[in-house]
Coordinates of C-alpha atoms in Angstrom, one line a residue:
M16 CA 20.1 102.5 104.0
A17 CA 23.9 102.3 103.7
V18 CA 25.9 105.4 104.5
T19 CA 28.5 106.4 101.9
T20 CA 31.9 107.1 103.6
W21 CA 34.2 109.7 102.2
M22 CA 37.7 110.3 103.4
A23 CA 40.1 113.2 103.1
C24 CA 43.6 112.3 101.8
D25 CA 46.3 113.1 104.3
G26 CA 48.5 114.2 101.4
C27 CA 46.4 116.4 99.1
G28 CA 43.2 116.8 101.0
S29 CA 41.1 115.3 98.2
L30 CA 37.9 113.5 99.2
V31 CA 38.1 109.8 98.4
Y32 CA 35.3 107.3 98.5
G33 CA 36.0 104.9 101.4
K34 CA 35.5 101.7 99.5
R35 CA 37.7 102.9 96.7
F36 CA 40.4 103.9 99.2
A37 CA 40.3 100.4 100.7
R38 CA 40.6 98.8 97.2
E39 CA 43.6 101.1 96.5
L40 CA 45.3 99.7 99.7
N41 CA 44.9 103.1 101.4
V42 CA 46.7 104.9 98.6
C43 CA 45.1 108.1 97.3
P44 CA 44.1 107.7 93.7
E45 CA 44.5 111.5 93.1
C46 CA 48.0 112.2 94.5
G47 CA 49.4 108.7 95.3
H48 CA 49.9 109.5 99.0
H49 CA 50.4 106.3 101.0
S50 CA 48.5 106.5 104.2
R51 CA 49.7 104.7 107.2
L52 CA 48.6 101.1 107.8
G53 CA 48.2 99.2 111.1
A54 CA 50.2 96.0 111.5
P55 CA 47.2 93.7 111.1
E56 CA 46.3 95.4 107.8
R57 CA 49.9 95.2 106.6
L58 CA 50.1 91.5 107.3
A59 CA 46.7 91.0 105.5
Q60 CA 47.9 92.9 102.5
L61 CA 51.3 91.2 102.2
L62 CA 50.6 87.6 103.1
D63 CA 48.6 85.0 101.1
A64 CA 45.0 84.7 102.4
G65 CA 44.8 82.1 105.2
S66 CA 48.6 81.6 105.5
A67 CA 49.3 83.9 108.5
E68 CA 50.3 82.3 111.8
L69 CA 51.2 84.8 114.5
L70 CA 54.4 84.2 116.4
P71 CA 54.5 84.2 120.2
V72 CA 56.6 86.8 122.0
A73 CA 58.6 85.9 125.1
P74 CA 57.6 88.0 128.2
T75 CA 59.7 91.1 128.7
L76 CA 60.0 93.9 131.3
V77 CA 56.9 96.1 131.3
D78 CA 58.1 99.3 133.0
P79 CA 61.8 98.8 133.7
L80 CA 62.3 102.5 134.9
E81 CA 58.9 103.0 136.6
F82 CA 58.7 106.0 134.3
V83 CA 56.3 108.9 134.9
D84 CA 56.0 112.1 132.9
D85 CA 52.6 113.7 133.2
R86 CA 51.2 110.2 133.9
P87 CA 52.6 106.7 134.5
Y88 CA 54.1 104.9 131.5
T89 CA 51.9 101.9 132.4
E90 CA 48.8 104.0 131.7
R91 CA 50.1 105.0 128.3
L92 CA 50.7 101.3 127.5
A93 CA 47.2 100.4 128.5
Q94 CA 45.7 103.1 126.4
A95 CA 47.7 102.1 123.4
R96 CA 46.7 98.5 123.8
E97 CA 43.1 99.4 124.1
R98 CA 43.2 101.7 121.0
T99 CA 45.1 99.3 118.7
G100 CA 44.2 95.9 120.0
L101 CA 48.0 95.1 120.0
E102 CA 50.3 94.1 122.8
D103 CA 53.0 96.4 121.4
A104 CA 54.2 98.2 118.3
V105 CA 55.0 95.2 116.2
L106 CA 53.2 92.1 115.0
C107 CA 55.1 89.0 113.7
A108 CA 53.9 86.1 111.7
R109 CA 54.8 83.2 109.5
G110 CA 53.1 83.1 106.2
R111 CA 53.5 83.0 102.4
I112 CA 53.9 85.7 99.8
L113 CA 52.7 84.3 96.4
G114 CA 53.6 80.9 97.7
V115 CA 57.0 81.8 99.1
D116 CA 57.4 80.9 102.8
V117 CA 58.4 83.9 104.9
V118 CA 58.5 85.4 108.3
V119 CA 57.1 89.0 108.5
A120 CA 57.5 91.5 111.3
A121 CA 55.2 94.5 110.7
M122 CA 55.5 97.6 112.9
D123 CA 52.5 99.8 113.8
F124 CA 53.0 103.6 114.2
R125 CA 49.6 103.9 116.0
F126 CA 51.2 102.2 119.1
L127 CA 53.2 105.0 120.8
G128 CA 54.6 106.1 117.4
G129 CA 56.0 102.7 116.6
S130 CA 58.7 103.3 119.2
M131 CA 61.1 100.5 120.0
G132 CA 61.2 99.2 123.6
V133 CA 62.1 95.9 125.0
A134 CA 58.9 94.2 123.7
V135 CA 59.6 95.3 120.2
G136 CA 63.2 94.3 120.4
E137 CA 62.2 90.9 121.7
A138 CA 59.6 90.4 118.9
I139 CA 62.0 91.4 116.1
T140 CA 64.6 89.0 117.6
G141 CA 62.0 86.3 117.9
A142 CA 61.0 86.7 114.3
A143 CA 64.7 86.5 113.2
D144 CA 65.1 83.3 115.3
A145 CA 62.0 81.8 113.6
A146 CA 63.4 82.7 110.2
A147 CA 66.7 81.1 111.2
R148 CA 65.1 77.9 112.4
D149 CA 62.9 77.5 109.3
R150 CA 65.6 78.8 106.9
V151 CA 63.0 81.2 105.3
P152 CA 63.4 84.9 104.4
L153 CA 62.7 87.6 107.0
I154 CA 60.6 90.6 105.9
L155 CA 60.7 93.7 108.1
V156 CA 58.1 96.4 107.6
T157 CA 59.2 99.4 109.5
A158 CA 57.3 102.4 110.9
S159 CA 58.8 104.1 113.9
G160 CA 59.7 107.4 115.5
G161 CA 62.7 105.7 117.2
A162 CA 63.6 104.4 120.6
R163 CA 61.0 104.4 123.4
M164 CA 62.2 107.1 125.8
Q165 CA 60.1 105.8 128.7
E166 CA 62.3 102.6 128.7
G167 CA 65.6 104.6 128.7
I168 CA 68.8 102.6 128.2
W169 CA 66.8 99.4 127.9
S170 CA 65.4 100.8 124.7
L171 CA 68.8 101.9 123.4
L172 CA 70.2 98.4 123.8
Q173 CA 67.5 96.9 121.6
M174 CA 69.5 98.3 118.7
A175 CA 72.3 96.0 119.7
K176 CA 70.0 93.1 120.3
T177 CA 68.2 93.3 116.9
S178 CA 71.5 94.1 115.0
Q179 CA 73.0 90.9 116.4
A180 CA 70.0 89.0 115.3
L181 CA 70.4 90.3 111.7
A182 CA 74.1 89.4 111.8
E183 CA 73.2 85.8 112.7
L184 CA 70.9 85.6 109.7
D185 CA 73.8 86.8 107.5
A186 CA 76.0 84.1 108.9
L187 CA 73.3 81.5 108.1
G188 CA 72.7 82.8 104.6
V189 CA 69.0 83.7 105.4
P190 CA 67.7 86.5 103.1
T191 CA 66.4 89.6 104.8
I192 CA 64.4 92.5 103.2
S193 CA 63.2 95.8 104.7
V194 CA 60.1 97.6 103.6
I195 CA 60.5 101.2 104.7
T196 CA 57.2 103.0 105.4
D197 CA 56.6 106.5 106.6
P198 CA 58.2 107.3 109.0
T199 CA 61.2 105.2 110.0
Y200 CA 63.6 107.1 112.3
A201 CA 66.3 106.9 115.0
G202 CA 66.9 103.6 116.7
V203 CA 65.0 101.5 114.2
A204 CA 66.6 103.2 111.2
A205 CA 70.0 102.7 112.8
S206 CA 69.6 99.0 113.5
F207 CA 67.5 96.3 111.9
A208 CA 65.7 98.5 109.3
T209 CA 69.0 99.2 107.4
L210 CA 70.9 96.0 108.0
T211 CA 68.9 93.9 105.6
D212 CA 70.1 92.5 102.2
V213 CA 67.6 94.6 100.3
I214 CA 65.9 97.9 101.3
I215 CA 62.6 98.8 99.5
A216 CA 60.7 102.0 100.4
E217 CA 57.2 103.1 99.7
P218 CA 56.9 106.3 97.7
G219 CA 57.4 109.4 99.9
A220 CA 58.5 107.3 103.0
R221 CA 60.9 109.2 105.2
M222 CA 63.9 107.5 106.9
G223 CA 66.8 108.9 108.9
F224 CA 68.6 108.9 112.2
T225 CA 67.5 112.3 113.4
G226 CA 64.1 113.8 112.6
P227 CA 63.8 117.1 110.7
R228 CA 62.4 119.1 113.6
V229 CA 65.3 118.1 115.9
I230 CA 67.8 118.8 113.1
M231 CA 66.5 122.3 112.5
E232 CA 66.3 123.1 116.2
T233 CA 69.9 121.8 116.7
I234 CA 71.8 123.3 113.7
G235 CA 69.4 126.1 112.8
E236 CA 69.4 125.3 109.1
R237 CA 66.6 125.2 106.6
L238 CA 66.3 121.6 105.2
P239 CA 66.2 120.9 101.4
E240 CA 63.1 119.9 99.6
G241 CA 62.5 116.2 99.8
F242 CA 64.9 115.8 102.7
Q243 CA 65.0 112.1 104.0
T244 CA 62.2 111.0 101.6
A245 CA 62.5 107.7 99.7
E246 CA 63.2 109.5 96.5
T247 CA 66.2 111.3 98.0
L248 CA 67.4 108.2 99.7
L249 CA 67.4 106.3 96.4
R250 CA 69.4 109.1 94.7
C251 CA 71.9 109.0 97.6
G252 CA 72.4 105.3 97.3
L253 CA 70.8 104.4 100.6
I254 CA 68.0 102.1 99.4
D255 CA 67.6 99.7 96.6
A256 CA 64.2 100.6 95.2
I257 CA 60.9 102.4 95.6
R258 CA 57.7 100.4 95.0
P259 CA 54.1 101.5 95.3
R260 CA 52.1 99.5 97.9
G261 CA 50.2 97.6 95.2
E262 CA 53.5 96.2 93.8
L263 CA 55.1 95.1 97.0
R264 CA 53.8 91.5 97.0
V265 CA 55.0 90.9 93.5
T266 CA 58.3 92.6 94.1
L267 CA 59.0 90.6 97.3
A268 CA 58.1 87.3 95.7
G269 CA 60.1 88.1 92.6
L270 CA 63.2 88.8 94.7
L271 CA 62.8 85.7 96.9
N272 CA 62.0 83.4 94.0
Q273 CA 65.4 84.2 92.5
R274 CA 66.9 82.0 95.1
R275 CA 65.1 78.9 94.0
S276 CA 67.6 76.9 92.1
V277 CA 66.9 74.8 89.0
P278 CA 68.3 71.3 89.4
A279 CA 69.2 70.8 85.7
A280 CA 72.9 71.3 84.9
W281 CA 74.2 74.1 82.7
S282 CA 74.3 72.8 79.1
A283 CA 77.3 73.5 76.9
G284 CA 77.4 76.5 74.7
A285 CA 79.6 78.0 72.0
L286 CA 83.0 79.7 72.6
I287 CA 86.0 80.3 70.5
R288 CA 89.0 78.9 72.3
R289 CA 91.6 78.6 69.5
I290 CA 93.3 81.7 68.0
E291 CA 93.2 80.0 64.5
E292 CA 89.4 80.5 64.6
L293 CA 89.8 84.3 64.9
P294 CA 91.0 86.3 61.9
A295 CA 93.8 88.8 62.4
R296 CA 92.3 92.3 62.5
D297 CA 93.6 95.9 62.6
A298 CA 93.7 96.7 66.3
W299 CA 92.6 100.3 65.8
Q300 CA 89.6 99.3 63.8
V301 CA 88.6 96.9 66.6
V302 CA 88.9 99.8 69.1
R303 CA 86.6 101.9 67.0
Q304 CA 84.1 99.1 66.6
A305 CA 84.1 98.5 70.4
R306 CA 83.2 102.1 70.9
D307 CA 80.4 102.2 68.3
P308 CA 77.4 103.9 70.0
G309 CA 75.1 101.5 68.3
R310 CA 76.7 98.5 70.1
P311 CA 74.4 96.8 72.5
T312 CA 74.6 98.0 76.1
A313 CA 74.3 96.0 79.3
L314 CA 70.6 96.8 79.6
D315 CA 70.1 95.7 76.0
Y316 CA 71.7 92.3 76.8
I317 CA 69.9 91.9 80.1
A318 CA 66.5 92.6 78.4
Q319 CA 67.2 89.7 76.0
I320 CA 68.9 87.0 78.1
V321 CA 67.9 87.7 81.8
D322 CA 64.4 86.8 82.9
G323 CA 62.7 88.7 85.8
F324 CA 65.6 91.2 86.3
C325 CA 65.1 93.3 89.4
E326 CA 67.6 96.1 89.7
L327 CA 69.2 96.8 93.1
R328 CA 70.7 100.2 93.6
G329 CA 73.0 102.2 95.8
D330 CA 76.2 101.6 97.8
R331 CA 74.4 102.3 101.1
A332 CA 77.0 105.0 101.9
T333 CA 77.4 107.9 99.5
G334 CA 75.5 107.4 96.2
D335 CA 74.1 105.4 93.3
C336 CA 76.6 105.5 90.4
P337 CA 74.7 105.4 87.1
A338 CA 77.6 103.9 85.3
I339 CA 77.3 100.6 87.1
L340 CA 74.0 98.7 87.5
G341 CA 73.2 95.4 89.0
G342 CA 70.5 93.1 90.2
V343 CA 69.0 89.6 90.4
G344 CA 67.4 87.6 87.6
R345 CA 67.4 84.3 85.9
L346 CA 69.6 83.0 83.1
E347 CA 68.0 79.9 81.5
G348 CA 66.0 79.3 84.6
R349 CA 68.9 79.6 87.0
P350 CA 69.1 82.5 89.5
I351 CA 72.0 84.8 89.0
M352 CA 73.4 88.2 90.1
I353 CA 74.4 90.4 87.2
I354 CA 76.6 93.5 87.5
A355 CA 77.5 95.6 84.6
H356 CA 78.9 98.8 83.2
Q357 CA 76.2 100.8 81.4
K358 CA 76.8 103.3 78.7
G359 CA 74.1 104.3 76.3
H360 CA 73.3 105.0 72.6
T361 CA 72.5 108.6 72.5
T362 CA 74.5 111.6 73.7
A363 CA 72.0 112.2 76.5
E364 CA 72.2 108.6 77.6
L365 CA 76.0 108.6 77.6
I366 CA 76.1 111.8 79.7
A367 CA 73.5 110.4 82.1
R368 CA 75.6 107.2 82.6
D369 CA 78.9 109.1 82.7
Y370 CA 80.0 107.2 79.5
G371 CA 80.2 104.0 81.6
M372 CA 83.0 105.5 83.8
A373 CA 82.2 104.5 87.3
G374 CA 83.0 106.4 90.5
P375 CA 83.8 104.9 93.9
D376 CA 80.1 104.6 94.7
G377 CA 79.7 102.4 91.6
Y378 CA 82.4 100.0 92.7
R379 CA 81.1 99.9 96.3
K380 CA 77.6 99.1 94.9
A381 CA 79.1 96.3 92.8
A382 CA 80.9 95.0 95.9
R383 CA 77.7 95.1 97.9
L384 CA 75.9 93.1 95.3
M385 CA 78.7 90.6 95.1
R386 CA 78.5 90.0 98.8
L387 CA 74.7 89.6 98.5
A388 CA 75.3 87.0 95.8
E389 CA 77.6 85.1 98.0
K390 CA 75.1 85.1 100.8
W391 CA 72.2 84.1 98.6
R392 CA 74.5 81.6 96.8
L393 CA 74.0 83.1 93.4
P394 CA 76.6 82.9 90.6
V395 CA 77.8 86.3 89.5
I396 CA 78.0 87.6 85.9
T397 CA 79.8 90.8 85.1
L398 CA 79.5 92.7 81.8
I399 CA 82.3 95.1 81.2
D400 CA 82.2 98.1 78.9
T401 CA 84.1 101.1 80.1
P402 CA 86.8 103.4 78.9
G403 CA 88.1 103.3 82.5
A404 CA 87.2 104.5 86.0
H405 CA 85.8 108.0 86.3
P406 CA 88.6 110.6 86.5
G407 CA 88.0 113.7 88.5
V408 CA 88.3 115.4 91.9
A409 CA 85.1 114.0 93.4
A410 CA 86.1 110.4 92.5
E411 CA 89.6 110.8 93.9
E412 CA 88.3 112.4 97.1
G413 CA 85.8 109.6 97.3
G414 CA 88.5 106.9 97.4
Q415 CA 88.5 105.7 93.7
A416 CA 91.7 103.7 94.1
I417 CA 90.6 102.1 97.3
A418 CA 87.2 101.2 95.9
I419 CA 88.8 99.5 92.9
A420 CA 91.4 97.7 95.0
E421 CA 88.7 96.4 97.3
S422 CA 86.6 95.2 94.5
V423 CA 89.5 93.2 92.9
R424 CA 90.3 91.7 96.3
L425 CA 86.7 90.8 96.9
M426 CA 86.4 89.0 93.6
S427 CA 89.5 87.0 94.3
Q428 CA 87.9 85.6 97.4
L429 CA 84.2 85.5 96.5
R430 CA 82.7 82.1 97.5
T431 CA 80.5 81.8 94.4
P432 CA 81.1 81.1 90.7
T433 CA 82.0 84.1 88.6
V434 CA 82.0 84.8 84.9
A435 CA 83.1 88.1 83.4
V436 CA 82.5 89.2 79.8
V437 CA 84.2 92.2 78.2
T438 CA 81.4 93.3 75.8
G439 CA 82.9 96.5 74.5
E440 CA 85.7 98.5 76.0
G441 CA 87.7 97.0 78.8
G442 CA 89.7 100.0 80.1
S443 CA 92.3 99.7 82.8
G444 CA 91.5 99.2 86.5
G445 CA 88.0 100.4 85.9
A446 CA 87.4 97.2 83.9
L447 CA 89.5 94.9 86.1
A448 CA 87.5 95.8 89.1
L449 CA 84.7 93.7 87.6
A450 CA 86.8 91.2 85.7
M451 CA 88.7 89.0 88.3
A452 CA 86.5 86.0 87.7
D453 CA 86.7 82.2 87.3
R454 CA 86.1 82.6 83.6
V455 CA 86.9 85.7 81.7
L456 CA 85.4 86.0 78.2
C457 CA 85.2 88.7 75.6
L458 CA 83.1 89.4 72.5
A459 CA 85.0 89.2 69.3
G460 CA 84.7 92.9 68.8
A461 CA 85.8 93.9 72.3
V462 CA 89.1 95.3 73.5
Y463 CA 90.8 95.1 76.9
S464 CA 93.9 97.1 77.9
V465 CA 95.9 98.7 80.6
I466 CA 95.2 102.2 79.1
S467 CA 93.4 103.6 76.1
P468 CA 95.4 103.8 72.9
E469 CA 95.1 107.6 73.0
G470 CA 96.4 107.8 76.5
C471 CA 99.3 105.5 75.7
A472 CA 100.2 107.5 72.6
A473 CA 100.0 110.8 74.5
I474 CA 102.4 109.5 77.2
L475 CA 104.9 107.5 75.1
W476 CA 104.8 109.2 71.7
R477 CA 103.7 112.5 73.1
D478 CA 101.1 112.7 70.4
R479 CA 97.5 111.2 70.5
A480 CA 97.6 110.9 66.7
H481 CA 99.7 107.8 67.3
A482 CA 96.7 106.0 68.9
P483 CA 96.5 103.4 66.1
R484 CA 100.1 102.5 66.5
A485 CA 99.6 102.3 70.3
A486 CA 96.5 100.0 69.8
A487 CA 98.6 97.6 67.8
A488 CA 101.5 97.7 70.3
L489 CA 99.2 97.1 73.3
R490 CA 97.6 94.0 71.6
V491 CA 94.1 94.9 72.8
D492 CA 92.0 92.8 70.4
A493 CA 90.2 89.5 71.1
R494 CA 92.7 87.3 69.1
E495 CA 95.7 88.7 71.1
L496 CA 93.8 88.5 74.4
L497 CA 93.1 84.8 73.7
R498 CA 96.7 84.2 72.6
M499 CA 98.0 85.8 75.9
R500 CA 95.4 83.8 77.9
V501 CA 94.0 86.9 79.3
V502 CA 90.6 85.6 78.3
D503 CA 89.5 82.0 78.4
G504 CA 87.3 82.2 75.4
V505 CA 85.9 84.5 72.8
I506 CA 82.2 84.9 72.0
P507 CA 81.5 85.3 68.3
E508 CA 79.7 88.3 67.0
P509 CA 77.4 88.8 64.0
A510 CA 79.4 89.5 60.8
G511 CA 79.0 93.2 60.9
G512 CA 79.6 93.5 64.7
A513 CA 77.2 93.2 67.6
H514 CA 75.5 96.5 66.6
S515 CA 74.5 95.0 63.2
D516 CA 72.3 92.4 64.8
P517 CA 71.7 93.0 68.6
L518 CA 69.3 90.1 69.0
L519 CA 71.8 87.6 67.5
A520 CA 74.6 89.2 69.6
A521 CA 72.5 88.6 72.7
E522 CA 71.9 85.0 71.8
L523 CA 75.6 84.4 71.2
L524 CA 76.3 86.0 74.6
R525 CA 73.8 83.6 76.2
H526 CA 75.5 80.6 74.6
G527 CA 78.9 81.8 75.7
L528 CA 77.8 82.3 79.3
R529 CA 76.2 78.8 79.2
A530 CA 79.5 77.3 78.2
A531 CA 81.5 79.1 80.9
F532 CA 79.1 78.2 83.7
A533 CA 79.0 74.6 82.5
E534 CA 82.7 74.5 83.6
V535 CA 82.5 76.2 86.9
A536 CA 78.9 76.2 88.3
D537 CA 79.1 72.8 90.0
V538 CA 82.7 72.8 91.1
P539 CA 83.1 72.6 94.9
I540 CA 83.7 76.1 96.1
D541 CA 87.1 75.4 97.8
E542 CA 88.3 73.9 94.5
L543 CA 87.0 76.8 92.6
L544 CA 88.8 79.3 94.8
A545 CA 92.1 77.3 94.6
A546 CA 91.8 77.3 90.8
R547 CA 91.0 81.0 90.8
R548 CA 94.1 81.7 92.8
Q549 CA 96.2 79.6 90.5
R550 CA 94.8 81.2 87.4
Y551 CA 95.9 84.7 88.5
S552 CA 99.2 83.6 90.1
E553 CA 100.4 82.2 86.8
I554 CA 99.8 85.4 84.9
G555 CA 103.1 86.6 83.4
R556 CA 105.0 83.3 83.6
D557 CA 106.9 82.0 80.5
N558 CA 104.3 79.3 79.8
H559 CA 101.3 81.7 80.0
V560 CA 101.3 82.8 76.3
R561 CA 100.1 80.5 73.5
A562 CA 102.5 80.1 70.6

């Protein structure tokens, strides 16, 4: 007679039927706590059945310091090997995830706390070498307490060894993704785990350089609730996403499939390129239309024209600005990186998104995603809708001017095709930071200016009531922007404005992007960069304004 096995959840203590627990991938159905997995189980869950091929690991020093605490280090190794059936704390394999070829290195916390010694460093480096040889993505599943003390300085230097291996994959353009599981600390967190293109964490997973107990003993402070958890890391801009274990395979395959190019050429689309096709309009009325809260936001457009969008978050340094979002997806079957200002329709949404006014962390996030697009060879689309960069003490102290300057410089040199579209307000340097592209477009109801009309009126006329006069003087509307060759083309809008028919507005945007990419997508990159330099070097010359 079969014996029913019940297990107690490590998170909430609830009893869970063993077979159900296994079906749930060792996730508690009551509280969602993700129990630790061994490396063999992790590979079995991630890789397609029958696709795994374990990678060999070169021989390494076994006990370089002949270390003894209360017993010899060699005895500890022998015990860990007997208990886990592993040679060391990581298992590496070639395989496929939903048909996508990958190399996976999965760490095992059961083996001496997943600590990194020379064998782990060699295995991670070997996995990176295999990914480089095969030109396939490297997936790193981390679980570690840090460096292995019994191997001393040899363990510390594995941080350098594995970091170098990740840098070589960057140079080759090989995608890398980390899956952070609980816990990931110290030498692993400060090397290969956080050097990947994308960092995904399981819910509740903790990651940091120094563990909580050591921190409290060192500085004598009480740590905040949720300290170093995935949820806090996401809010602080240190990881891209949190995914439950059951969604990891689909998420990883979705990200990696974005790199598979469609051979068909971009087809031509519809753009207005002659000022005669645009009626003269009152500039202040256009400004008011561009600010209409019913106007489609970036997320509205993305939902309609981008397939399989996967948002990537955080600047990996200080935060995750809500006013700028970005991620990978497909436009008409072609992989793209899309980065956009996001406002909102309701007052609550506008406040949550800071009215589309990005801080330094927003521009650093955008820059990170642009560099990722360059590495993954994805064209970049930017959607611009902002009154300007966020004004305030925190933004200034965080380096607002520097972040904008570096974003503009990066776009000037980015080795991938770029198309920018002003969809609503294009305000000052906050807009330009995402607008230095190979093709710059605007919607017919959009505006683009050095300053808001109100700001200009307050400075020059000393009265904000002169904003309509300032709007006309600044020539902010689409017709004038096309005449001055600030934009290369104008995307038509529905008769009542984009907000009157958002679905049609999105379709018109799709056609405009198609037309722009038809011109730049297949141009050799050195020629594209030369044309980009020439485009911006000619701004302000006598022949730059249409009659």
